[in-house]
mmCIF file of C-alpha atoms and ligand atoms in Angstrom:
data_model
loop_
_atom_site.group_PDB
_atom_site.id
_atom_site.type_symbol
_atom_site.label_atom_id
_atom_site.label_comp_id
_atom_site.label_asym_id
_atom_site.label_seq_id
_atom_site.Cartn_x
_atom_site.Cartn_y
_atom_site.Cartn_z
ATOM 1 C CA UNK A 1 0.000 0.000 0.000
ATOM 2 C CA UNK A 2 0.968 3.394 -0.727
ATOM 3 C CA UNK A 3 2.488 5.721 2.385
ATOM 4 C CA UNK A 4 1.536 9.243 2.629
ATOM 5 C CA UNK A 5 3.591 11.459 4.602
ATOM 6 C CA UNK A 6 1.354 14.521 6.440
ATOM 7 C CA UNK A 7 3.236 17.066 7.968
ATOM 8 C CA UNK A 8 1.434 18.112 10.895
ATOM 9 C CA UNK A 9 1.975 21.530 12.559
ATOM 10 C CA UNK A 10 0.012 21.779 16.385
ATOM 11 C CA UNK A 11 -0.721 24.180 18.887
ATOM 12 C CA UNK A 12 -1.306 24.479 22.621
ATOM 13 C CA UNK A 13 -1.145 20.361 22.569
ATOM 14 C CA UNK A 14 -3.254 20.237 19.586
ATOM 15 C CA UNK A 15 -3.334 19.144 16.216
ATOM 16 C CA UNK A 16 -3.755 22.218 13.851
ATOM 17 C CA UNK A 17 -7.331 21.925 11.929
ATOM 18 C CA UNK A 18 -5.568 22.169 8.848
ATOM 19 C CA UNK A 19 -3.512 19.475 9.816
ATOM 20 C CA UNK A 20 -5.848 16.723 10.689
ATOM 21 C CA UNK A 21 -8.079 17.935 7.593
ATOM 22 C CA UNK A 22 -4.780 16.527 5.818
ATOM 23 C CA UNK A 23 -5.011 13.333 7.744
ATOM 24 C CA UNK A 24 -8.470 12.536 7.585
ATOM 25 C CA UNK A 25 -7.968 13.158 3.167
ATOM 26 C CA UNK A 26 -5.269 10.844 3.145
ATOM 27 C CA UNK A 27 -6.582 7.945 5.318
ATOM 28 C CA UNK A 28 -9.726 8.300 2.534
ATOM 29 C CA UNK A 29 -7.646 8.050 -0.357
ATOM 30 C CA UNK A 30 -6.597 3.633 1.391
ATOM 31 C CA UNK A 31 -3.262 4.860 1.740
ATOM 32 C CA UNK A 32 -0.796 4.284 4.905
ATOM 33 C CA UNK A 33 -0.536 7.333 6.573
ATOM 34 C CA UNK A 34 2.535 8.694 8.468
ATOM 35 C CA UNK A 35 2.540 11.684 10.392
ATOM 36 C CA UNK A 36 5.349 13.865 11.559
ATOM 37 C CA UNK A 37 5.186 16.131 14.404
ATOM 38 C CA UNK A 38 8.053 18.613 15.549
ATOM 39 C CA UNK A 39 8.510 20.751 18.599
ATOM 40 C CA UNK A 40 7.685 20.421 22.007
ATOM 41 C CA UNK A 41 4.539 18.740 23.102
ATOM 42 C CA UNK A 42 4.821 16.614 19.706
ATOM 43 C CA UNK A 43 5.568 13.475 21.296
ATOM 44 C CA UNK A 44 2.105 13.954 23.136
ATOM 45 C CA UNK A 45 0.440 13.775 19.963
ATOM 46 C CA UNK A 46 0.596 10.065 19.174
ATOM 47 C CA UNK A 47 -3.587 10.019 20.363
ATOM 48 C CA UNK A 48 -4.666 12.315 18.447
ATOM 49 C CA UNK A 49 -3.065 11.244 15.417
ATOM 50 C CA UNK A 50 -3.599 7.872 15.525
ATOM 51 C CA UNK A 51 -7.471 8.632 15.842
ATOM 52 C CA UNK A 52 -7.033 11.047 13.095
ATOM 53 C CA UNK A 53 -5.681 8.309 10.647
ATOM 54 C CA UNK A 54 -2.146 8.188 11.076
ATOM 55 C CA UNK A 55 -0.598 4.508 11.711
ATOM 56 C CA UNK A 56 2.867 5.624 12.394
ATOM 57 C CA UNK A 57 3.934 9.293 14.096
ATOM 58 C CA UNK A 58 7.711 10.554 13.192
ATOM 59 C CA UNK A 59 8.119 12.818 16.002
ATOM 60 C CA UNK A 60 10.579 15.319 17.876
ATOM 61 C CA UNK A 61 10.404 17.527 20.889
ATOM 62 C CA UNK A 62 13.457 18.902 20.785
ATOM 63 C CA UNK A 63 13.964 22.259 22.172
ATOM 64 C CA UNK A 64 15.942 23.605 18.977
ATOM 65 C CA UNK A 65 12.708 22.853 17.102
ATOM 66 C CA UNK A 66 10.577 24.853 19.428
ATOM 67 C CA UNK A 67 10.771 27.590 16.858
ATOM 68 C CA UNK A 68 10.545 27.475 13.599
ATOM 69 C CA UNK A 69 14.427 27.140 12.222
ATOM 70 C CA UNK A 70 14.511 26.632 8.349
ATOM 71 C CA UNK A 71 17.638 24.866 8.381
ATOM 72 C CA UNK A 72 16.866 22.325 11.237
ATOM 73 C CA UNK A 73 12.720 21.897 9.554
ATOM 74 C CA UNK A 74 14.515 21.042 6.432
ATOM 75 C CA UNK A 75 16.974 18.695 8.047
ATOM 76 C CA UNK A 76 14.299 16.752 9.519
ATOM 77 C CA UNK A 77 11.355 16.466 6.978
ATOM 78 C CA UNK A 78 13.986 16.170 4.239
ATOM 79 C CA UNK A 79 15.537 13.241 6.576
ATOM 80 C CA UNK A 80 12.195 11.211 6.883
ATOM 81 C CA UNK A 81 11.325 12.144 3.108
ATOM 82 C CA UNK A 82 14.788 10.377 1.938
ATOM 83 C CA UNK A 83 14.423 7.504 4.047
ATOM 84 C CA UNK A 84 10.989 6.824 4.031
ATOM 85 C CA UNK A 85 9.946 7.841 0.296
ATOM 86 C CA UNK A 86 6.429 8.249 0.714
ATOM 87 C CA UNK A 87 4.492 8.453 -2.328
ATOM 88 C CA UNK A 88 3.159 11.778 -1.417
ATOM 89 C CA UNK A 89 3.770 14.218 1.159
ATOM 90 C CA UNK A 90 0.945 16.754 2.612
ATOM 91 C CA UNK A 91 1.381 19.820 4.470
ATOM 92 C CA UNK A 92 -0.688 22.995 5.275
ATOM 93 C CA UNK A 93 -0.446 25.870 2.994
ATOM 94 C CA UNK A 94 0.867 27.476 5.530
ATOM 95 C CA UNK A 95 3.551 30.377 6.161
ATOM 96 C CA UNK A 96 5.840 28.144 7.938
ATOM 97 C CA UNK A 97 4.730 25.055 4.797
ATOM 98 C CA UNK A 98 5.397 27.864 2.270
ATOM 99 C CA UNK A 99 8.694 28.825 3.696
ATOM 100 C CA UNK A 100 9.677 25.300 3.831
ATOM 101 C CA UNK A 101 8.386 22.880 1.637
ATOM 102 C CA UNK A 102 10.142 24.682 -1.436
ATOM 103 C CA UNK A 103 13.735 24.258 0.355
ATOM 104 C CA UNK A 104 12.481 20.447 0.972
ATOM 105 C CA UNK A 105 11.895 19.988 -2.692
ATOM 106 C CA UNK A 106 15.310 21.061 -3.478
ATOM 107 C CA UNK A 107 17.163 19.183 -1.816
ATOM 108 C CA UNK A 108 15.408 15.742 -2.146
ATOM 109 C CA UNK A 109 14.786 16.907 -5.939
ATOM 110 C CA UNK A 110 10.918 16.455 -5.827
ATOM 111 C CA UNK A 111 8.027 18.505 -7.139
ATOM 112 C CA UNK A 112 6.153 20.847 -4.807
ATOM 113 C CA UNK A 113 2.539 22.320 -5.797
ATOM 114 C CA UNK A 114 1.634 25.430 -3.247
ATOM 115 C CA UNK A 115 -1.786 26.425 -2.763
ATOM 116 C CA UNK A 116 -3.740 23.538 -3.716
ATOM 117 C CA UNK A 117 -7.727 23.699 -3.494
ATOM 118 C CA UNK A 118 -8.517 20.308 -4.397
ATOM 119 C CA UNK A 119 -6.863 17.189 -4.423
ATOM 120 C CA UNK A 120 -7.726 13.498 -5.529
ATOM 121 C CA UNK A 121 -5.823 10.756 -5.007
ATOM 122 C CA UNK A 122 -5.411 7.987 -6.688
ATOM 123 C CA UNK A 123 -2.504 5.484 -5.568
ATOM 124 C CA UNK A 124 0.771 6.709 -5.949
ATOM 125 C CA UNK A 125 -0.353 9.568 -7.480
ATOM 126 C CA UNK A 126 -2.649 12.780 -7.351
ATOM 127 C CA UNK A 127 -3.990 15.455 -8.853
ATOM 128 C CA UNK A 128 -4.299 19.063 -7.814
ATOM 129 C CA UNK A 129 -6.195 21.832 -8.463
ATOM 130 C CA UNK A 130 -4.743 25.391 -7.796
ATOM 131 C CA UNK A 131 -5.832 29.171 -8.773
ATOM 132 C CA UNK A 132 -3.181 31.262 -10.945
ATOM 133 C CA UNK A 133 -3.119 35.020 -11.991
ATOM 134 C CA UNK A 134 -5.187 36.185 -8.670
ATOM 135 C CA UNK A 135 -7.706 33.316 -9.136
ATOM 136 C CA UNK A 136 -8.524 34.574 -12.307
ATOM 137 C CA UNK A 137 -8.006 30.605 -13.772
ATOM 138 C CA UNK A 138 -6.873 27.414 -11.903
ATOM 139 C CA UNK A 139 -4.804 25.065 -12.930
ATOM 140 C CA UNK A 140 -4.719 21.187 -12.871
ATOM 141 C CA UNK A 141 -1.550 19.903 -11.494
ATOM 142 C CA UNK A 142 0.371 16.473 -11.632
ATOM 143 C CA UNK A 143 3.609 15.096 -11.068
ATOM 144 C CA UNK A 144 5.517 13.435 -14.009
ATOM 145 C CA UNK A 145 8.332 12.664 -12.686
ATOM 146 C CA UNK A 146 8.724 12.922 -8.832
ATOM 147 C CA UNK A 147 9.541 10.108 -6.071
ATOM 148 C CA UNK A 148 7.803 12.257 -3.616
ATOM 149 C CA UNK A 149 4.781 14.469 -4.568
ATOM 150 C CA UNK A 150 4.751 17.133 -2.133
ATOM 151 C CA UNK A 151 1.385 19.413 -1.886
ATOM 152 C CA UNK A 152 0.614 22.051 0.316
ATOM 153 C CA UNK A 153 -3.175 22.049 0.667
ATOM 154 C CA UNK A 154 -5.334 25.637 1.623
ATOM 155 C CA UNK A 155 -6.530 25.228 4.801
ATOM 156 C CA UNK A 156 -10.071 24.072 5.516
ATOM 157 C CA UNK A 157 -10.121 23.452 1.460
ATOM 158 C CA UNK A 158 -10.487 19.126 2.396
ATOM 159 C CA UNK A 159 -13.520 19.483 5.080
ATOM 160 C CA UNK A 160 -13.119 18.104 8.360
ATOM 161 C CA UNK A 161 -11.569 14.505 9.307
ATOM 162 C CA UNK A 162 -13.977 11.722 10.988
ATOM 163 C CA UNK A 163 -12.198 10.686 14.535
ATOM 164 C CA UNK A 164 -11.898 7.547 15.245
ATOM 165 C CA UNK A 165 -10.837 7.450 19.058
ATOM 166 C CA UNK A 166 -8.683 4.874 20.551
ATOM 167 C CA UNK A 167 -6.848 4.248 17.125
ATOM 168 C CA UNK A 168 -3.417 4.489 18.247
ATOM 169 C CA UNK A 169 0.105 5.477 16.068
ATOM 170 C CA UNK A 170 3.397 3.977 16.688
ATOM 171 C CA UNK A 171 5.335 6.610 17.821
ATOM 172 C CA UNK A 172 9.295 7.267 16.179
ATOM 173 C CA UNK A 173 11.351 9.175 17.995
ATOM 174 C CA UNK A 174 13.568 11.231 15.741
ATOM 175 C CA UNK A 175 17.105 11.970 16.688
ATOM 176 C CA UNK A 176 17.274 15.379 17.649
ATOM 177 C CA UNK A 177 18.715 18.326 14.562
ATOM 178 C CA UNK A 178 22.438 19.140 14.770
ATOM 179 C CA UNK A 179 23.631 22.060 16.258
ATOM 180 C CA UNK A 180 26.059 23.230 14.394
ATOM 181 C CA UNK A 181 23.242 25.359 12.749
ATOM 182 C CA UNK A 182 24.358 28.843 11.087
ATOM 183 C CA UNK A 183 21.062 30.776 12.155
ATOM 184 C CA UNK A 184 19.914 30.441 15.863
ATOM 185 C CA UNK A 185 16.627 32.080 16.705
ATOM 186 C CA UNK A 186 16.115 33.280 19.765
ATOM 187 C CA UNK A 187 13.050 34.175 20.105
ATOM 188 C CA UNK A 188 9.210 35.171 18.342
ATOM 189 C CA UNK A 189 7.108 37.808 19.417
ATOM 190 C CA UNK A 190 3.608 36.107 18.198
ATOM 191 C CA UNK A 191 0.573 38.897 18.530
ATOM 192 C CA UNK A 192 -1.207 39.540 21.259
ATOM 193 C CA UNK A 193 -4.773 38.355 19.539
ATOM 194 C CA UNK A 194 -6.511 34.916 21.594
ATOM 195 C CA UNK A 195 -8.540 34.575 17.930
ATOM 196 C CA UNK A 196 -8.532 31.594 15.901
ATOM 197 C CA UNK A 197 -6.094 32.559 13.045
ATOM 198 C CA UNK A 198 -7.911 33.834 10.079
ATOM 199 C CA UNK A 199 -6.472 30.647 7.606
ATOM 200 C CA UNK A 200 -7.410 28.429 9.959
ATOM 201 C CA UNK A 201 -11.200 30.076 10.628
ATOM 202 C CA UNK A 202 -14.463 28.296 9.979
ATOM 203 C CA UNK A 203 -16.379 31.381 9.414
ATOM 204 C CA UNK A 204 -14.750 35.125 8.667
ATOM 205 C CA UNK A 205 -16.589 38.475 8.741
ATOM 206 C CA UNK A 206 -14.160 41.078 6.840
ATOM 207 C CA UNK A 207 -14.693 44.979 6.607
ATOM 208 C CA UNK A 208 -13.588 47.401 3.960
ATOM 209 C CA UNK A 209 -13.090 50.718 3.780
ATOM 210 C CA UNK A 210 -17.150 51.290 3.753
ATOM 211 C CA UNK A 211 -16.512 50.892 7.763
ATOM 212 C CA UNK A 212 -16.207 54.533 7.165
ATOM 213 C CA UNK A 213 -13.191 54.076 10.485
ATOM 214 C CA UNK A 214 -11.913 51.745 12.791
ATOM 215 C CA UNK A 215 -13.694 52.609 15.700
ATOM 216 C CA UNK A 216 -16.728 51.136 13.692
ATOM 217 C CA UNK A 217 -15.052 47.610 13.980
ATOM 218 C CA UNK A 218 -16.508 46.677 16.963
ATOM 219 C CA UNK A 219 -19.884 46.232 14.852
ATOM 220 C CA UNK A 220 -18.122 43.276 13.134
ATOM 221 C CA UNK A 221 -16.722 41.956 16.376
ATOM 222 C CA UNK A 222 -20.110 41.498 18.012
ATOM 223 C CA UNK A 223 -21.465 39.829 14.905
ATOM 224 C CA UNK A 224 -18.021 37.366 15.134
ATOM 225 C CA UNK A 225 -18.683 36.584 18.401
ATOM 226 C CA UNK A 226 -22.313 35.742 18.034
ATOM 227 C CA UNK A 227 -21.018 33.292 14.667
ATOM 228 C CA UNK A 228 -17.676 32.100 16.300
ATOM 229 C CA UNK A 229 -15.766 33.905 13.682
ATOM 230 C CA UNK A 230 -12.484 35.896 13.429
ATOM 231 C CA UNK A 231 -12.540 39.699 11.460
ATOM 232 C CA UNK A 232 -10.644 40.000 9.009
ATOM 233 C CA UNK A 233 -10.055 43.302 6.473
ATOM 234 C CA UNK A 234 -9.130 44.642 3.173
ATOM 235 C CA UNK A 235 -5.727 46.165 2.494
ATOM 236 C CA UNK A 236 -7.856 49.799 2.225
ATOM 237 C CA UNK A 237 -8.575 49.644 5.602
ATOM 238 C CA UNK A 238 -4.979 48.345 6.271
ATOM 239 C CA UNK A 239 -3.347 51.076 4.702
ATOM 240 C CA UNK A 240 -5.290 53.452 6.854
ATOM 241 C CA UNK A 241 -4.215 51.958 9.717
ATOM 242 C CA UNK A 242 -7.684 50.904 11.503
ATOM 243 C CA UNK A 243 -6.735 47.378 11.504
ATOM 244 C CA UNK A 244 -3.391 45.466 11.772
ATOM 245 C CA UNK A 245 -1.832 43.952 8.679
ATOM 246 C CA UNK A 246 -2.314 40.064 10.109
ATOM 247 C CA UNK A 247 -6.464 40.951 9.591
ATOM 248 C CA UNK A 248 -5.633 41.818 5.884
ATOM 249 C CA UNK A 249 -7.343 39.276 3.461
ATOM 250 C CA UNK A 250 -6.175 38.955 -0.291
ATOM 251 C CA UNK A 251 -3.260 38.551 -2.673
ATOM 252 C CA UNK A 252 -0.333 41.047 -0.207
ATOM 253 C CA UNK A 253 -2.539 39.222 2.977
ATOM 254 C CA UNK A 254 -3.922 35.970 3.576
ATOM 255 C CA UNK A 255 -5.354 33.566 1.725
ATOM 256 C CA UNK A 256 -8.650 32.269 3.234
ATOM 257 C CA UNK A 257 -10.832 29.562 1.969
ATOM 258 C CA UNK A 258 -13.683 29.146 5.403
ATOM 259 C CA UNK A 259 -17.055 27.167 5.460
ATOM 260 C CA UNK A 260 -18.641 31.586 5.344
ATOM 261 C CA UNK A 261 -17.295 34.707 4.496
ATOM 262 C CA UNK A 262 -19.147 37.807 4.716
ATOM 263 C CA UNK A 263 -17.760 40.511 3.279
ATOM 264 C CA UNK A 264 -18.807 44.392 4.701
ATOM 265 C CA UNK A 265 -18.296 47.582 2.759
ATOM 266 C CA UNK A 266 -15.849 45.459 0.407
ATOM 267 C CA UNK A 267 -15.769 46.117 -3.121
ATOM 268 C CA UNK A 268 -14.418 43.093 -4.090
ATOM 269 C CA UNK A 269 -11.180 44.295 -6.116
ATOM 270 C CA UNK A 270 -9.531 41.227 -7.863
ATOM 271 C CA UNK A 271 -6.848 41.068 -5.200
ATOM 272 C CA UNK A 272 -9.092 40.856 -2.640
ATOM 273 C CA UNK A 273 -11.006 38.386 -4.323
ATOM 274 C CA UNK A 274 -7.746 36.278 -4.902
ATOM 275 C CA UNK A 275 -7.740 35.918 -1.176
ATOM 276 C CA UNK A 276 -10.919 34.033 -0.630
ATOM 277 C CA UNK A 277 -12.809 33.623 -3.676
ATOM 278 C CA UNK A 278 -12.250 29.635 -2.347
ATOM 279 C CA UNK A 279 -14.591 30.285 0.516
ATOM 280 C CA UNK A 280 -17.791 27.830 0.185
ATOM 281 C CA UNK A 281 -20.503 30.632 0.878
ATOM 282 C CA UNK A 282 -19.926 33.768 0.085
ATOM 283 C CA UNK A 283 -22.148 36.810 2.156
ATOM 284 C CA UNK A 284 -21.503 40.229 0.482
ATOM 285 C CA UNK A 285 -23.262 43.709 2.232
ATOM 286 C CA UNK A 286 -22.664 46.742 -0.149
ATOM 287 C CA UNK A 287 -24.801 49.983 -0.992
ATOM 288 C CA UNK A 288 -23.851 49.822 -4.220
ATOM 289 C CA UNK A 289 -25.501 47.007 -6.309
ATOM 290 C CA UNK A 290 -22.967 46.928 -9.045
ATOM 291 C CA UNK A 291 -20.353 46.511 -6.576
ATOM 292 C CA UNK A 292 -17.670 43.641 -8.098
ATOM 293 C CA UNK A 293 -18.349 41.468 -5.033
ATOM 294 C CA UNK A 294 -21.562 40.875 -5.690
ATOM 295 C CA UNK A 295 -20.410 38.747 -9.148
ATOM 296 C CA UNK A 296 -18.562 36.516 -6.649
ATOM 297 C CA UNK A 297 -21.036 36.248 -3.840
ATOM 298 C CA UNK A 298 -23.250 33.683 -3.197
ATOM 299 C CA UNK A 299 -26.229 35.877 -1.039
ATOM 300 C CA UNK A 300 -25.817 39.474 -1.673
ATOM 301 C CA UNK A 301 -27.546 42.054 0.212
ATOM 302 C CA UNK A 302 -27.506 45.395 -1.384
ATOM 303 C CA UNK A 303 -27.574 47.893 1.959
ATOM 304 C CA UNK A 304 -26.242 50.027 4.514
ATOM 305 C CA UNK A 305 -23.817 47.754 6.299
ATOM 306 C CA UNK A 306 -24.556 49.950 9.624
ATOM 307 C CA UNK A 307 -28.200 48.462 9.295
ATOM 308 C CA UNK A 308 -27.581 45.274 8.130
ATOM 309 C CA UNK A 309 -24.599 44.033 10.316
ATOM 310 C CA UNK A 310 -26.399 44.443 13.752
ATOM 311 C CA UNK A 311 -29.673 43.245 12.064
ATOM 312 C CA UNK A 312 -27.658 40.031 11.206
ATOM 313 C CA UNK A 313 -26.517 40.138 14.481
ATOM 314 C CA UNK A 314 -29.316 40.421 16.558
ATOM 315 C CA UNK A 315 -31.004 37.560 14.254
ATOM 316 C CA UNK A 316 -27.873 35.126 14.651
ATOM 317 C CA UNK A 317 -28.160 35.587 18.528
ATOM 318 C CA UNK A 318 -32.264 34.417 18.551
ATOM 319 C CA UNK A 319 -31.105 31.818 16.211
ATOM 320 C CA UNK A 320 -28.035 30.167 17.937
ATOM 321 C CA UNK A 321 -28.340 30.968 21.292
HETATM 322 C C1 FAD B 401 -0.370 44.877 -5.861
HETATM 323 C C2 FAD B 401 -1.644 45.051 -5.100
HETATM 324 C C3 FAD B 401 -1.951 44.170 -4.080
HETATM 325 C C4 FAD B 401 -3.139 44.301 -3.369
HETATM 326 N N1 FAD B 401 -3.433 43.389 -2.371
HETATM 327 C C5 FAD B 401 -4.618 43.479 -1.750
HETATM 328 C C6 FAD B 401 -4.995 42.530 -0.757
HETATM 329 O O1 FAD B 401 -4.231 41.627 -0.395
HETATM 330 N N2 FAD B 401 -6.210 42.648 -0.183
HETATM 331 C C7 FAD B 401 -7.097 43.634 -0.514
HETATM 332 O O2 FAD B 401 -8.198 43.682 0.050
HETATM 333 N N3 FAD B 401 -6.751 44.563 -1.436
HETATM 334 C C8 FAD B 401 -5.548 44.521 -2.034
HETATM 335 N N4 FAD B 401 -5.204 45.487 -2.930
HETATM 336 C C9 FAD B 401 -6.063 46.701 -3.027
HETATM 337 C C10 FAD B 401 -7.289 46.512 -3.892
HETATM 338 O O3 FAD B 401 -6.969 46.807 -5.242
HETATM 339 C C11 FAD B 401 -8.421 47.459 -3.434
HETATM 340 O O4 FAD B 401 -7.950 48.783 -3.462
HETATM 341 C C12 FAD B 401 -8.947 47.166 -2.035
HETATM 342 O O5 FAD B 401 -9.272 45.808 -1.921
HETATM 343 C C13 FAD B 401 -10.198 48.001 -1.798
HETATM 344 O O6 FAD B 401 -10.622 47.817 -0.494
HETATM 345 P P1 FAD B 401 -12.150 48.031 -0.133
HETATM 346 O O7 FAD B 401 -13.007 47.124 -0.943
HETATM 347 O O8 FAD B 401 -12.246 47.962 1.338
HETATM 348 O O9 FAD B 401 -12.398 49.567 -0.509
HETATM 349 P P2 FAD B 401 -13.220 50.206 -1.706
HETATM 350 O O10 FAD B 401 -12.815 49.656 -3.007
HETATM 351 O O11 FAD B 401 -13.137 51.670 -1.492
HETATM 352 O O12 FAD B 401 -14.703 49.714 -1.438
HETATM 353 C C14 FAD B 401 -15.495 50.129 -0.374
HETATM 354 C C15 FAD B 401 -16.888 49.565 -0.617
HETATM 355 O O13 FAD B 401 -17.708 49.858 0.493
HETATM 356 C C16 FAD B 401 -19.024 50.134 0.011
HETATM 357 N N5 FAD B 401 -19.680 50.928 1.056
HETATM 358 C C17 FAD B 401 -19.407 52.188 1.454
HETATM 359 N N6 FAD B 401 -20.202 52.540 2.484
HETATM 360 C C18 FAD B 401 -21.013 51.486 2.718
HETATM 361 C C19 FAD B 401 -22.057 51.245 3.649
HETATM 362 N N7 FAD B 401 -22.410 52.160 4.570
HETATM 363 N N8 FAD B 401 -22.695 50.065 3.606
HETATM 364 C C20 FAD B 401 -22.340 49.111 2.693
HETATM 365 N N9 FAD B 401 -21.359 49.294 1.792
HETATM 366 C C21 FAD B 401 -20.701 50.454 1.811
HETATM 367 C C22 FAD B 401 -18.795 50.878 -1.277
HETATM 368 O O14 FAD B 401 -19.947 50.785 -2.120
HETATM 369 C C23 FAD B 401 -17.588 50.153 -1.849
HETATM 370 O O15 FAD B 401 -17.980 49.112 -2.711
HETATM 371 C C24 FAD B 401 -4.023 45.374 -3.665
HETATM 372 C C25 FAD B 401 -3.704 46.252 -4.686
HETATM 373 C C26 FAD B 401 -2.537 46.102 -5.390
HETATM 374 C C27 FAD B 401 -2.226 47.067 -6.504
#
């Protein structure tokens, strides 16, 4: 049987969601599935990702690997990669799988496809789907000629994996990287927001510059907390300086892809658009009816976001409470 290799990144003690949606696609496809889990707290993993999928874990909690150290990633995915020489290798299109991943390809000499929408998988091989030119066309992708298929997969672009609880992994303990690294770091100021990351968010609620200012935000945070959502922003509103840059959405921010996405005061410029055109439903709320959004949005509601957003959010709060 076929191995695929996920690359798992966790948090806090927990798997990332856009890693186990990685494991829960590759136990589907009938393959064997290896995980491998870095950092501290990975060896405590082994549950989790044997009910995720994963039959055997490749993990290390070294201390040098408590932050991410390109040089000492690459030595130890490109280690397991050589040795192991899974079929295909899956990873998060994450920063840290973005910064990565293309140093891994290079020096094992295998293929790498980056912000992948779709995948199917078919034995040794699969098949990708990924947006070019801003999402303005997407582009099927496949390996020729690759030992190791490496794709890096938009989060929440698979769907959730099933559970199945009391599966267990066997867990490999990696050797530890070498020291004699030539970049140390020392440490990473992370922000100060408790919010789910916005590439890792289920549901998003984004303003643009029709927030008329920043101190109008707090509209949009009572509707995300009703919804479970994190805000996110277009560069406009970026620029000006109501929001910080880690909110911006589109082709300089993040790429999104969540379950909702409802869009306030956004035009819907093609760069934002090429940040989460992927997202499954699309809410826009715009005076202006010919706004571009609305060719991308799946409800639109033509309106004054100041009367629709707390409308919505009153509504939501009857609804789910
Ligand atoms: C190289 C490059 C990279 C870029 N990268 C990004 C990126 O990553 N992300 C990004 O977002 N942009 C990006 N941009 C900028 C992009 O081109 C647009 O300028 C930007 O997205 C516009 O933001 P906006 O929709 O908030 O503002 P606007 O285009 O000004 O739209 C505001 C909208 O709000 C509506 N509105 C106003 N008042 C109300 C109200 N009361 N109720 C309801 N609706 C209202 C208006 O009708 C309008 O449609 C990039 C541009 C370049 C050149």
């Amino acid at each position: 049987m076929e191995n695929i290799l996920v690359f798992v990144e966790h948090k806090a003690g927990k798997v990332k969601g856009s890693s186990s949606e990685l494991l829960g696609a590759a136990k589907k496809s009938g393959a064997t599935v290896h995980a491998m889990a870095l950092g501290p707290g990975a060896k405590s993993l082994a549950d989790e990702l044997g009910a995720l999928g994963a039959s055997v874990a490749y993990v290390c909690d070294s201390e040098n690997l408590k932050n991410y150290n390109p040089e000492a990633y690459l030595q130890m995915v490109s280690g397991v990669i050589k040795d192991k020489q899974p079929a295909i290798c899956l990873a998060a299109n994450t920063s840290l799988a973005k910064d990565l991943f293309p140093r891994v390809g290079a020096k094992v000499g295998c293929g790498v496809a980056s912000d992948c929408t779709s995948l199917t998988i078919t034995g040794s091989n699969a098949t990708a789907r990924r947006p070019m030119y801003a999402g303005k066309v997407s582009a099927e992708v496949v390996f020729s000629n690759s030992s190791t298929k490496i794709f890096l997969m938009r989060p929440n672009a698979l769907g959730p994996a099933t559970n199945s609880p009391g599966k267990k992994a066997d867990l490999v303990d990696l050797p530890a990287p070498s020291t004699d690294l030539k970049t140390l770091i020392k440490e990473v100021v992370t922000g100060t927001s408790s919010k789910l990351d916005l590439t890792e968010a289920n549901i998003i609620v984004s303003g643009g510059r029709g927030m008329k200012g920043p101190e109008n935000f707090k509209i949009l945070d009572e509707l995300a907390s009703v919804l479970g959502a994190t805000v996110g922003a277009s560069r406009a509103v970026v620029d000006a300086g109501w929001v910080p840059h880690d909110m911006q959405v589109g082709q300089t921010g993040k790429t999104v892809s969540p379950t909702l996405y409802i869009a306030c005061g956004i035009s819907g410029a093609i760069q934002h658009l090429a940040g989460m055109s992927s997202s499954k439903v699309i809410v826009a709320i715009n005076k202006d009816k010919d706004a571009p959004i609305f060719q991308k949005a799946t409800y639109g509601i033509v309106g004054d976001l100041f009367e629709v957003v707390p409308l919505l959010t009153a509504e939501f709060k009857k609804i789910l409470k």
